């Protein structure tokens, strides 16, 4: 650039170009009008107008999860800024790299309760990796460079930049920093060599090891190294909700998901293991169950880029701080040098796991009369061959999509794990489709979740972003109802969605395609028609109202203390016999 001075809005645009941003999800308002005016004539960045700022942040999140690149959103001040908070918190809990820009009142008015003023820096401090209030236009380019670096490096996460109106309109010379050097921020990447050697020695000695992988495997692009590790050592692999796709779901060593709604064999393997190799995971409560009863006989190796995650929830015997991919490359090198007869060492352990797998596989009962939601997911997997991006909302449908669809590659599963955000699915699916237009993108939702951000159908139609929405419609807030049935004596308080809209008519009102299946025989035809559709399609599957997600670890129980729904069936049979 020359020494010519340009406005903060122009510096904003030039900075995004330097960061190779190709899409921004942006909603206008008074204090950011100068930015939108600058965006009007440029041709390098696609501007997508969401119908709500929360939706815009979820779109940036979906874009980031499906690509690994930093997603970008922009909102105005006041309510525009506060509407981004749920999206920021969702990304923060799941370590997703996004940069969100918000407008702010002029610097001279900050703190004076000016029109549409909100202390968004203060509000979002607990749910961002870092945030900035830019007070001088000369600092803007440097701030944007640092924001993208912080968002994408170390343990990724959302970063917010608050832009006062005068900073956007004032002129300054554009100076782009080629490097970032933040003295207080130096993420450890390589991992300690001695601790990696200790980990390799412990793995060689273990008789009943399990690898437990989380979202860190996805964010560090380490799926190839995890597969090499598992196949080399013959160690079975289980994953968290965020770790789906980090190891092929169809691989013989895959145990599927562990935890509250994990597979029986994954939970039993963890409980009886003598060594857990935790990789890019944080031992959250949905995985561990009662911490005191978690893997009582196991030593724990914990590999994570974030040192604050290690020993936070469980004791750890061998901590390794570093980027998962870097550490796994070195660990695999150490393990190859050991040259143990891995097949012979693990043979009896694999045999035991296979017995658990055969004893209690994931299963359900499908009749000819009522659609079981699991059947819809299995049929979708069959018709796509697993070649699709699956985005979910939160609830029962989320668990069924995790259990009954097999994910062999990373970044094809997008879901709100840590925060559990209803309304995430549709906008995140739009973001994923923008990022990867060659893929079929399915938003799987319940009739409760879909209504949280259903207005974003308009975004998909207006911008020709065809997503395929599957609604597993049981006319309930399904997961809440399940808990009320099992633990609150069937007192169904505020969970019946009797006034659920006609989703076919609603889709058509927006200009989308609406389809419906009411019997199992309809499912395949509706899915096939939806797959052929060239624009956004809503597929409404009227499912069994009282179906529950099993296995389930009740709150306060250890992960080997699962329930399967059989107890209630036995009680019902006894009552029928008495009658």
Coordinates of C-alpha atoms in Angstrom, one line a residue:
X1 CA 0.0 0.0 0.0
X2 CA 1.1 3.6 -0.6
X3 CA 1.3 6.2 2.2
X4 CA -2.2 7.4 1.3
X5 CA -4.6 7.5 4.2
X6 CA -7.8 5.5 4.1
X7 CA -10.8 5.2 6.4
X8 CA -11.0 2.6 9.2
X9 CA -13.7 0.9 7.1
X10 CA -11.3 0.5 4.2
X11 CA -8.6 -0.7 6.5
X12 CA -11.1 -3.3 7.8
X13 CA -11.7 -4.5 4.2
X14 CA -8.0 -4.6 3.3
X15 CA -7.2 -6.5 6.4
X16 CA -9.8 -9.2 5.7
X17 CA -8.4 -9.6 2.2
X18 CA -4.9 -10.1 3.7
X19 CA -6.3 -12.8 5.9
X20 CA -7.8 -14.4 2.7
X21 CA -11.4 -14.1 4.0
X22 CA -13.8 -15.0 1.2
X23 CA -17.1 -14.8 3.1
X24 CA -18.6 -12.6 5.8
X25 CA -21.9 -13.1 7.5
X26 CA -23.0 -9.6 8.2
X27 CA -26.1 -7.7 9.5
X28 CA -26.1 -3.9 9.1
X29 CA -27.0 -1.1 11.5
X30 CA -26.3 2.6 12.1
X31 CA -22.7 2.6 13.4
X32 CA -21.4 0.1 10.9
X33 CA -23.0 1.7 7.8
X34 CA -19.6 3.0 6.6
X35 CA -18.3 -0.6 6.6
X36 CA -21.3 -1.8 4.5
X37 CA -20.8 1.2 2.2
X38 CA -17.2 0.1 1.6
X39 CA -18.3 -3.6 1.2
X40 CA -20.9 -2.5 -1.5
X41 CA -18.4 -2.1 -4.4
X42 CA -15.8 -4.8 -3.6
X43 CA -15.8 -8.1 -5.4
X44 CA -13.5 -10.3 -3.4
X45 CA -15.6 -11.2 -0.4
X46 CA -19.1 -12.6 -0.4
X47 CA -21.5 -10.8 1.9
X48 CA -24.3 -13.0 3.3
X49 CA -27.1 -11.3 5.2
X50 CA -28.6 -13.5 7.9
X51 CA -32.0 -12.8 9.3
X52 CA -30.7 -12.6 12.9
X53 CA -27.2 -11.9 14.3
X54 CA -27.2 -15.1 16.3
X55 CA -27.8 -17.0 13.0
X56 CA -24.9 -15.0 11.4
X57 CA -22.4 -16.1 14.1
X58 CA -23.6 -19.8 13.9
X59 CA -23.1 -19.5 10.1
X60 CA -19.5 -18.3 10.7
X61 CA -19.1 -21.2 13.2
X62 CA -20.4 -23.8 10.6
X63 CA -18.0 -22.3 8.0
X64 CA -15.1 -22.7 10.4
X65 CA -15.9 -26.3 11.6
X66 CA -16.4 -27.6 8.1
X67 CA -13.1 -26.1 6.8
X68 CA -10.7 -25.4 9.7
X69 CA -10.5 -21.8 8.5
X70 CA -11.5 -18.8 10.6
X71 CA -15.2 -17.8 10.2
X72 CA -16.1 -14.1 10.2
X73 CA -19.3 -12.3 11.2
X74 CA -20.3 -8.6 11.6
X75 CA -23.0 -7.0 13.6
X76 CA -24.0 -3.5 14.7
X77 CA -23.9 -2.0 18.2
X78 CA -26.3 -2.5 21.1
X79 CA -28.9 -5.3 20.4
X80 CA -27.0 -6.3 17.3
X81 CA -23.9 -7.0 19.4
X82 CA -25.7 -8.7 22.2
X83 CA -27.5 -11.0 19.8
X84 CA -24.1 -12.5 19.0
X85 CA -23.5 -13.7 22.5
X86 CA -25.0 -17.2 22.2
X87 CA -23.1 -17.8 19.0
X88 CA -19.8 -16.7 20.7
X89 CA -20.5 -18.9 23.7
X90 CA -21.2 -21.9 21.4
X91 CA -17.9 -21.4 19.6
X92 CA -16.0 -20.8 22.8
X93 CA -17.2 -24.1 24.5
X94 CA -16.3 -26.1 21.4
X95 CA -13.0 -24.3 20.6
X96 CA -14.1 -23.0 17.2
X97 CA -12.0 -20.3 15.4
X98 CA -14.2 -17.3 14.5
X99 CA -13.7 -13.5 14.5
X100 CA -16.8 -11.4 15.2
X101 CA -16.8 -7.7 14.6
X102 CA -19.4 -5.5 16.4
X103 CA -20.2 -1.9 16.0
X104 CA -19.9 0.5 18.9
X105 CA -21.0 4.1 19.6
X106 CA -18.2 6.8 19.1
X107 CA -15.4 6.6 21.6
X108 CA -16.4 9.9 23.2
X109 CA -19.9 8.5 24.0
X110 CA -18.8 5.1 25.5
X111 CA -20.1 4.9 29.0
X112 CA -22.8 7.6 28.5
X113 CA -25.7 5.2 27.8
X114 CA -25.8 6.5 24.2
X115 CA -28.4 5.1 21.8
X116 CA -27.7 1.4 21.1
X117 CA -24.7 1.3 23.4
X118 CA -23.8 -2.0 25.1
X119 CA -20.6 -3.0 26.8
X120 CA -20.1 -6.0 24.5
X121 CA -16.4 -6.3 25.5
X122 CA -17.5 -6.7 29.1
X123 CA -20.4 -8.9 28.3
X124 CA -18.4 -11.4 26.1
X125 CA -15.2 -11.5 28.2
X126 CA -16.3 -14.9 29.8
X127 CA -17.2 -16.5 26.4
X128 CA -14.4 -15.4 24.1
X129 CA -10.8 -16.4 23.9
X130 CA -9.9 -12.7 23.7
X131 CA -11.7 -9.5 22.8
X132 CA -10.6 -6.0 21.7
X133 CA -12.1 -2.5 21.9
X134 CA -10.3 -0.5 19.2
X135 CA -9.9 3.1 20.3
X136 CA -7.5 4.4 17.6
X137 CA -7.8 3.7 13.9
X138 CA -4.0 3.3 13.7
X139 CA -4.3 0.2 15.8
X140 CA -7.0 -1.4 13.6
X141 CA -4.9 -3.5 11.2
X142 CA -2.6 -4.8 13.9
X143 CA -5.7 -5.7 16.0
X144 CA -7.3 -7.7 13.2
X145 CA -4.0 -9.5 12.5
X146 CA -3.7 -10.5 16.1
X147 CA -7.4 -11.5 16.3
X148 CA -7.1 -14.0 13.5
X149 CA -3.9 -15.4 14.9
X150 CA -5.3 -15.8 18.4
X151 CA -8.5 -17.4 17.1
X152 CA -6.7 -20.0 15.0
X153 CA -3.6 -20.9 17.1
X154 CA -3.2 -22.9 20.3
X155 CA -6.6 -24.0 21.5
X156 CA -8.8 -22.3 18.9
X157 CA -11.7 -20.1 19.9
X158 CA -13.8 -17.0 19.2
X159 CA -12.3 -13.5 19.2
X160 CA -14.4 -10.3 19.2
X161 CA -13.4 -6.9 17.9
X162 CA -15.5 -3.9 19.0
X163 CA -15.4 -1.0 16.5
X164 CA -16.5 2.5 17.6
X165 CA -18.1 4.5 14.8
X166 CA -15.4 7.2 14.8
X167 CA -12.7 4.5 14.4
X168 CA -14.5 3.2 11.3
X169 CA -14.8 6.7 9.7
X170 CA -11.4 8.2 10.7
X171 CA -8.5 8.0 8.3
X172 CA -5.0 6.5 8.8
X173 CA -2.2 4.9 6.8
X174 CA -2.7 1.2 6.2
X175 CA 0.2 -0.7 7.6
X176 CA -0.2 -4.5 7.6
X177 CA 2.0 -6.4 10.0
X178 CA 3.5 -9.5 8.4
X179 CA 4.1 -11.3 11.8
X180 CA 2.4 -11.5 15.2
X181 CA 4.4 -11.6 18.4
X182 CA 2.3 -11.4 21.5
X183 CA 4.6 -11.6 24.5
X184 CA 1.9 -13.0 26.8
X185 CA 0.6 -15.5 24.3
X186 CA 3.0 -18.3 23.3
X187 CA 1.1 -21.6 22.8
X188 CA 3.2 -24.7 23.3
X189 CA 3.1 -26.8 20.1
X190 CA 5.8 -29.6 20.1
X191 CA 5.3 -31.4 23.4
X192 CA 7.9 -32.5 25.9
X193 CA 10.2 -35.2 24.5
X194 CA 10.7 -37.0 27.8
X195 CA 6.9 -37.1 28.5
X196 CA 6.3 -38.4 25.0
X197 CA 8.8 -41.2 25.7
X198 CA 7.1 -42.0 29.0
X199 CA 3.8 -42.2 27.2
X200 CA 5.2 -44.6 24.6
X201 CA 6.6 -46.8 27.4
X202 CA 3.3 -46.9 29.2
X203 CA 1.4 -47.8 26.0
X204 CA 3.8 -50.7 25.4
X205 CA 3.2 -52.1 28.9
X206 CA -0.6 -51.7 28.9
X207 CA -2.8 -54.8 28.5
X208 CA -6.2 -53.1 28.3
X209 CA -5.7 -49.6 26.7
X210 CA -8.2 -47.3 25.1
X211 CA -7.7 -44.2 23.1
X212 CA -10.2 -41.5 23.9
X213 CA -10.2 -38.7 21.3
X214 CA -12.0 -35.3 21.3
X215 CA -12.4 -32.2 19.3
X216 CA -8.7 -31.3 19.5
X217 CA -8.0 -34.1 17.0
X218 CA -10.3 -32.3 14.5
X219 CA -9.0 -28.8 15.1
X220 CA -5.4 -29.9 14.7
X221 CA -6.1 -32.0 11.6
X222 CA -4.6 -35.1 13.3
X223 CA -7.0 -37.8 12.0
X224 CA -4.3 -39.5 9.9
X225 CA -2.0 -39.7 12.9
X226 CA -4.7 -41.1 15.1
X227 CA -5.5 -43.9 12.6
X228 CA -1.8 -44.7 12.3
X229 CA -1.5 -44.8 16.1
X230 CA -4.5 -47.2 16.5
X231 CA -3.5 -49.5 13.7
X232 CA 0.1 -49.7 14.8
X233 CA -0.7 -50.4 18.5
X234 CA -4.0 -52.2 18.0
X235 CA -5.6 -49.9 20.6
X236 CA -9.4 -49.4 20.2
X237 CA -10.6 -45.8 19.8
X238 CA -13.6 -44.1 21.3
X239 CA -14.6 -40.5 20.7
X240 CA -16.6 -37.7 22.3
X241 CA -19.4 -35.9 20.5
X242 CA -16.8 -33.3 19.3
X243 CA -14.3 -36.0 18.2
X244 CA -16.7 -37.6 15.7
X245 CA -14.8 -38.2 12.5
X246 CA -11.4 -38.1 14.1
X247 CA -11.2 -41.9 13.6
X248 CA -13.3 -43.8 11.0
X249 CA -16.6 -44.9 12.4
X250 CA -16.5 -48.0 10.2
X251 CA -13.1 -49.1 11.4
X252 CA -12.9 -52.4 13.3
X253 CA -11.1 -50.6 16.2
X254 CA -13.8 -48.0 16.5
X255 CA -15.9 -48.1 19.7
X256 CA -18.2 -45.2 18.7
X257 CA -19.0 -42.5 21.2
X258 CA -18.6 -42.8 24.9
X259 CA -20.3 -41.2 27.9
X260 CA -23.9 -40.4 28.8
X261 CA -25.3 -41.7 25.5
X262 CA -22.3 -43.6 24.4
X263 CA -22.2 -47.2 23.3
X264 CA -22.2 -50.0 25.9
X265 CA -18.9 -51.4 24.6
X266 CA -17.1 -48.0 24.7
X267 CA -18.2 -47.3 28.3
X268 CA -17.3 -50.8 29.4
X269 CA -13.9 -50.6 27.7
X270 CA -13.2 -47.3 29.5
X271 CA -14.4 -48.6 32.8
X272 CA -12.2 -51.8 32.7
X273 CA -9.2 -50.3 31.0
X274 CA -5.7 -50.2 32.5
X275 CA -4.6 -47.2 30.4
X276 CA -6.5 -44.3 28.8
X277 CA -4.7 -42.3 26.1
X278 CA -6.8 -39.1 26.1
X279 CA -6.1 -37.0 22.9
X280 CA -7.5 -33.5 22.4
X281 CA -10.3 -34.1 24.9
X282 CA -11.1 -32.5 28.2
X283 CA -12.9 -35.1 30.4
X284 CA -16.2 -33.2 30.6
X285 CA -19.0 -34.4 32.8
X286 CA -21.0 -36.0 29.9
X287 CA -18.0 -38.3 29.3
X288 CA -16.9 -39.1 32.8
X289 CA -20.2 -39.5 34.7
X290 CA -19.4 -39.7 38.4
X291 CA -15.7 -38.8 38.5
X292 CA -15.0 -40.9 41.5
X293 CA -16.1 -44.0 39.5
X294 CA -14.4 -43.1 36.2
X295 CA -11.9 -45.7 35.0
X296 CA -10.8 -46.8 38.5
X297 CA -8.0 -49.1 37.3
X298 CA -6.5 -46.9 34.6
X299 CA -3.5 -44.8 34.3
X300 CA -4.1 -41.7 32.2
X301 CA -2.0 -40.1 29.5
X302 CA -3.5 -36.7 28.5
X303 CA -2.3 -34.9 25.3
X304 CA -3.7 -31.4 24.9
X305 CA -2.6 -28.1 23.6
X306 CA -4.3 -26.3 26.5
X307 CA -2.4 -26.8 29.7
X308 CA -5.4 -25.6 31.8
X309 CA -7.5 -28.6 30.5
X310 CA -5.0 -31.1 32.0
X311 CA -5.8 -32.3 35.5
X312 CA -8.8 -30.0 35.6
X313 CA -11.4 -32.8 36.0
X314 CA -9.5 -36.0 36.6
X315 CA -6.1 -37.1 37.8
X316 CA -3.4 -37.5 35.0
X317 CA -0.3 -39.7 35.3
X318 CA 1.5 -38.5 32.1
X319 CA 0.6 -35.0 30.9
X320 CA 1.8 -33.9 27.4
X321 CA 1.1 -30.3 26.5
X322 CA 1.3 -29.7 22.8
X323 CA -0.6 -29.6 19.5
X324 CA -2.2 -33.0 18.9
X325 CA -0.8 -33.5 15.4
X326 CA 2.7 -32.6 16.4
X327 CA 2.7 -34.8 19.5
X328 CA 1.1 -37.8 17.7
X329 CA 3.8 -37.6 15.0
X330 CA 6.5 -37.9 17.6
X331 CA 4.6 -40.5 19.7
X332 CA 4.1 -42.7 16.6
X333 CA 7.8 -42.5 15.9
X334 CA 8.6 -43.7 19.4
X335 CA 6.1 -46.5 19.2
X336 CA 7.4 -47.7 15.8
X337 CA 10.8 -48.0 17.4
X338 CA 9.6 -50.2 20.2
X339 CA 8.6 -53.1 17.8
X340 CA 6.3 -54.9 20.2
X341 CA 4.1 -57.8 18.9
X342 CA 1.0 -55.5 19.3
X343 CA -1.5 -58.0 17.9
X344 CA -0.6 -60.7 20.4
X345 CA -0.5 -58.2 23.3
X346 CA -4.0 -56.8 22.5
X347 CA -5.7 -60.0 21.4
X348 CA -7.6 -60.9 24.6
X349 CA -8.6 -57.3 25.1
X350 CA -10.0 -56.9 21.6
X351 CA -11.8 -60.2 22.1
X352 CA -13.4 -58.9 25.3
X353 CA -14.5 -55.7 23.6
X354 CA -16.0 -57.7 20.7
X355 CA -18.0 -59.7 23.3
X356 CA -19.4 -56.5 24.8
X357 CA -20.2 -55.2 21.3
X358 CA -22.1 -58.4 20.5
X359 CA -23.8 -58.4 23.9
X360 CA -25.4 -54.9 23.5
X361 CA -25.1 -53.4 20.1
X362 CA -27.0 -50.1 19.3
X363 CA -30.5 -51.2 18.4
X364 CA -34.1 -50.2 18.1
X365 CA -37.4 -51.8 17.1
X366 CA -39.0 -50.6 13.9
X367 CA -42.7 -51.5 13.1
X368 CA -44.7 -51.0 9.9
X369 CA -46.9 -48.4 11.5
X370 CA -44.7 -45.7 13.2
X371 CA -41.5 -44.1 12.0
X372 CA -38.6 -44.6 14.5
X373 CA -36.2 -41.7 14.3
X374 CA -33.2 -44.1 14.3
X375 CA -34.6 -45.6 11.1
X376 CA -34.5 -42.2 9.4
X377 CA -30.9 -41.7 10.3
X378 CA -29.9 -45.2 9.2
X379 CA -31.7 -44.8 5.9
X380 CA -30.0 -41.5 5.3
X381 CA -26.6 -43.1 5.9
X382 CA -27.6 -45.9 3.5
X383 CA -28.7 -43.5 0.7
X384 CA -25.7 -41.2 1.0
X385 CA -23.1 -43.8 1.7
X386 CA -21.9 -41.6 4.5
X387 CA -20.8 -38.9 2.0
X388 CA -22.5 -35.9 3.5
X389 CA -22.0 -33.1 6.0
X390 CA -24.3 -33.7 9.0
X391 CA -25.2 -30.7 11.1
X392 CA -27.5 -31.1 14.1
X393 CA -29.4 -29.1 16.6
X394 CA -29.5 -30.3 20.2
X395 CA -31.6 -33.0 21.8
X396 CA -32.6 -36.6 21.1
X397 CA -32.1 -36.2 17.3
X398 CA -28.5 -35.1 18.0
X399 CA -27.7 -38.3 19.8
X400 CA -29.4 -40.5 17.2
X401 CA -27.4 -38.8 14.5
X402 CA -24.2 -39.4 16.5
X403 CA -25.1 -43.1 17.1
X404 CA -26.6 -44.3 13.8
X405 CA -24.7 -42.4 11.1
X406 CA -21.1 -43.5 10.5
X407 CA -18.5 -40.8 10.1
X408 CA -15.2 -41.9 8.5
X409 CA -13.6 -38.4 7.9
X410 CA -13.3 -35.2 9.9
X411 CA -15.3 -32.0 9.5
X412 CA -18.4 -33.8 8.2
X413 CA -20.1 -33.7 11.7
X414 CA -21.1 -30.3 13.1
X415 CA -22.9 -30.0 16.4
X416 CA -23.0 -27.8 19.5
X417 CA -21.3 -30.0 22.1
X418 CA -20.3 -27.9 25.1
X419 CA -23.1 -25.3 25.2
X420 CA -25.8 -27.5 23.7
X421 CA -27.4 -24.7 21.7
X422 CA -30.8 -25.2 20.3
X423 CA -31.1 -23.3 17.0
X424 CA -27.5 -24.0 16.0
X425 CA -28.3 -26.5 13.2
X426 CA -29.9 -24.6 10.3
X427 CA -27.6 -21.5 10.3
X428 CA -24.5 -23.7 10.8
X429 CA -25.6 -25.8 7.9
X430 CA -25.9 -22.7 5.7
X431 CA -22.3 -21.7 6.8
X432 CA -21.0 -25.2 5.9
X433 CA -22.7 -25.2 2.5
X434 CA -21.2 -21.8 1.7
X435 CA -17.8 -23.2 2.6
X436 CA -18.2 -26.5 0.8
X437 CA -20.8 -26.1 -1.9
X438 CA -19.8 -29.5 -3.5
X439 CA -21.2 -31.4 -0.5
X440 CA -24.7 -32.4 0.4
X441 CA -25.3 -30.6 3.7
X442 CA -28.1 -32.0 6.0
X443 CA -29.4 -30.1 9.0
X444 CA -31.0 -32.7 11.3
X445 CA -33.3 -31.1 13.9
X446 CA -36.2 -31.7 16.2
X447 CA -39.5 -29.7 15.9
X448 CA -38.4 -27.7 19.0
X449 CA -34.9 -26.8 18.0
X450 CA -35.7 -25.9 14.4
X451 CA -38.0 -23.1 15.5
X452 CA -35.2 -21.4 17.4
X453 CA -33.7 -20.0 14.2
X454 CA -36.1 -21.0 11.5
X455 CA -36.0 -17.5 10.0
X456 CA -32.7 -18.5 8.4
X457 CA -34.6 -20.4 5.7
X458 CA -34.9 -17.0 4.1
X459 CA -31.1 -16.6 4.1
X460 CA -30.7 -19.9 2.3
X461 CA -33.3 -19.1 -0.3
X462 CA -32.2 -15.5 -0.9
X463 CA -28.6 -16.5 -1.4
X464 CA -29.2 -19.8 -3.2
X465 CA -27.6 -21.9 -0.5
X466 CA -29.5 -25.2 -0.8
X467 CA -29.4 -27.1 2.5
X468 CA -31.5 -30.2 3.3
X469 CA -33.4 -30.0 6.6
X470 CA -34.6 -33.2 8.3
X471 CA -37.0 -32.7 11.1
X472 CA -37.6 -35.7 13.4
X473 CA -41.0 -34.5 14.6
X474 CA -42.3 -36.0 17.8
X475 CA -44.3 -32.9 18.9
X476 CA -42.2 -32.8 22.1
X477 CA -39.1 -31.2 23.5
X478 CA -37.9 -34.8 23.3
X479 CA -34.9 -35.0 25.5
X480 CA -36.5 -33.0 28.3
X481 CA -39.6 -35.2 28.0
X482 CA -37.3 -38.3 28.3
X483 CA -35.8 -37.0 31.5
X484 CA -39.3 -36.2 32.9
X485 CA -40.4 -39.7 32.1
X486 CA -37.4 -41.5 33.6
X487 CA -36.7 -39.2 36.6
X488 CA -39.8 -37.1 37.3
X489 CA -42.6 -39.7 37.4
X490 CA -43.9 -38.8 33.9
X491 CA -44.8 -35.3 35.0
X492 CA -44.6 -33.7 31.5
X493 CA -44.2 -30.0 32.4
X494 CA -44.0 -27.5 29.4
X495 CA -42.7 -30.0 26.9
X496 CA -45.7 -30.7 24.7
X497 CA -45.4 -28.8 21.4
X498 CA -49.0 -29.3 20.4
X499 CA -49.1 -26.2 18.2
X500 CA -46.1 -27.1 16.1
X501 CA -46.6 -25.6 12.6
X502 CA -47.1 -27.4 9.4
X503 CA -43.5 -27.5 8.3
X504 CA -44.4 -28.3 4.7
X505 CA -46.5 -25.2 4.3
X506 CA -44.0 -23.1 6.3
X507 CA -41.1 -24.2 3.9
X508 CA -43.2 -23.4 0.9
X509 CA -44.1 -20.0 2.4
X510 CA -40.4 -19.2 2.4
X511 CA -39.9 -20.5 -1.1
X512 CA -38.3 -23.9 -0.1
X513 CA -39.6 -27.4 -0.9
X514 CA -41.7 -29.1 1.8
X515 CA -42.0 -32.9 2.1
X516 CA -43.5 -35.2 4.7
X517 CA -43.4 -38.8 5.7
X518 CA -45.9 -40.3 8.2
X519 CA -45.2 -44.0 7.8
X520 CA -42.0 -46.1 7.6
X521 CA -42.8 -46.9 4.0
X522 CA -42.6 -43.2 3.1
X523 CA -39.1 -42.6 4.5
X524 CA -36.9 -43.7 1.6
X525 CA -39.0 -41.9 -1.0
X526 CA -38.9 -38.6 0.9
X527 CA -35.2 -38.9 1.5
X528 CA -34.5 -39.7 -2.2
X529 CA -36.6 -36.7 -3.3
X530 CA -34.8 -34.5 -0.8
X531 CA -31.5 -35.6 -2.1
X532 CA -32.4 -34.7 -5.7
X533 CA -33.7 -31.2 -4.7
X534 CA -31.6 -28.3 -6.0
X535 CA -32.9 -25.8 -3.5
X536 CA -33.5 -25.9 0.2
X537 CA -35.9 -28.7 1.3
X538 CA -37.7 -29.4 4.5
X539 CA -38.3 -33.1 5.2
X540 CA -40.8 -33.5 8.0
X541 CA -40.7 -37.0 9.5
X542 CA -43.6 -37.7 11.9
X543 CA -41.9 -40.0 14.4
X544 CA -42.8 -42.1 17.4
X545 CA -43.6 -39.6 20.2
X546 CA -42.2 -41.5 23.2
X547 CA -39.0 -42.9 21.7
X548 CA -36.0 -42.5 24.0
X549 CA -32.3 -42.4 23.5
X550 CA -30.4 -45.4 24.9
X551 CA -28.0 -46.4 26.3
X552 CA -28.2 -43.7 29.0
X553 CA -26.0 -43.0 32.0
X554 CA -28.2 -41.3 34.6
X555 CA -26.9 -38.1 36.3
X556 CA -24.6 -39.0 39.2
X557 CA -23.9 -42.5 38.0
X558 CA -20.6 -44.0 36.7
X559 CA -20.4 -44.6 33.0
X560 CA -20.6 -48.4 33.4
X561 CA -24.0 -47.9 35.1
X562 CA -26.1 -47.6 32.0
X563 CA -29.9 -48.1 31.6
X564 CA -31.4 -49.4 28.4
X565 CA -35.2 -48.9 28.7
X566 CA -35.8 -52.6 29.4
X567 CA -36.8 -52.0 33.0
X568 CA -39.8 -49.9 31.9
X569 CA -40.8 -52.5 29.3
X570 CA -40.8 -55.2 32.0
X571 CA -43.0 -53.1 34.3
X572 CA -45.4 -52.5 31.4
X573 CA -45.6 -56.3 30.7
X574 CA -46.3 -57.0 34.3
X575 CA -49.1 -54.4 34.4
X576 CA -50.7 -55.9 31.3
X577 CA -50.5 -59.4 32.8
X578 CA -52.2 -58.2 36.0
X579 CA -55.0 -56.6 34.0

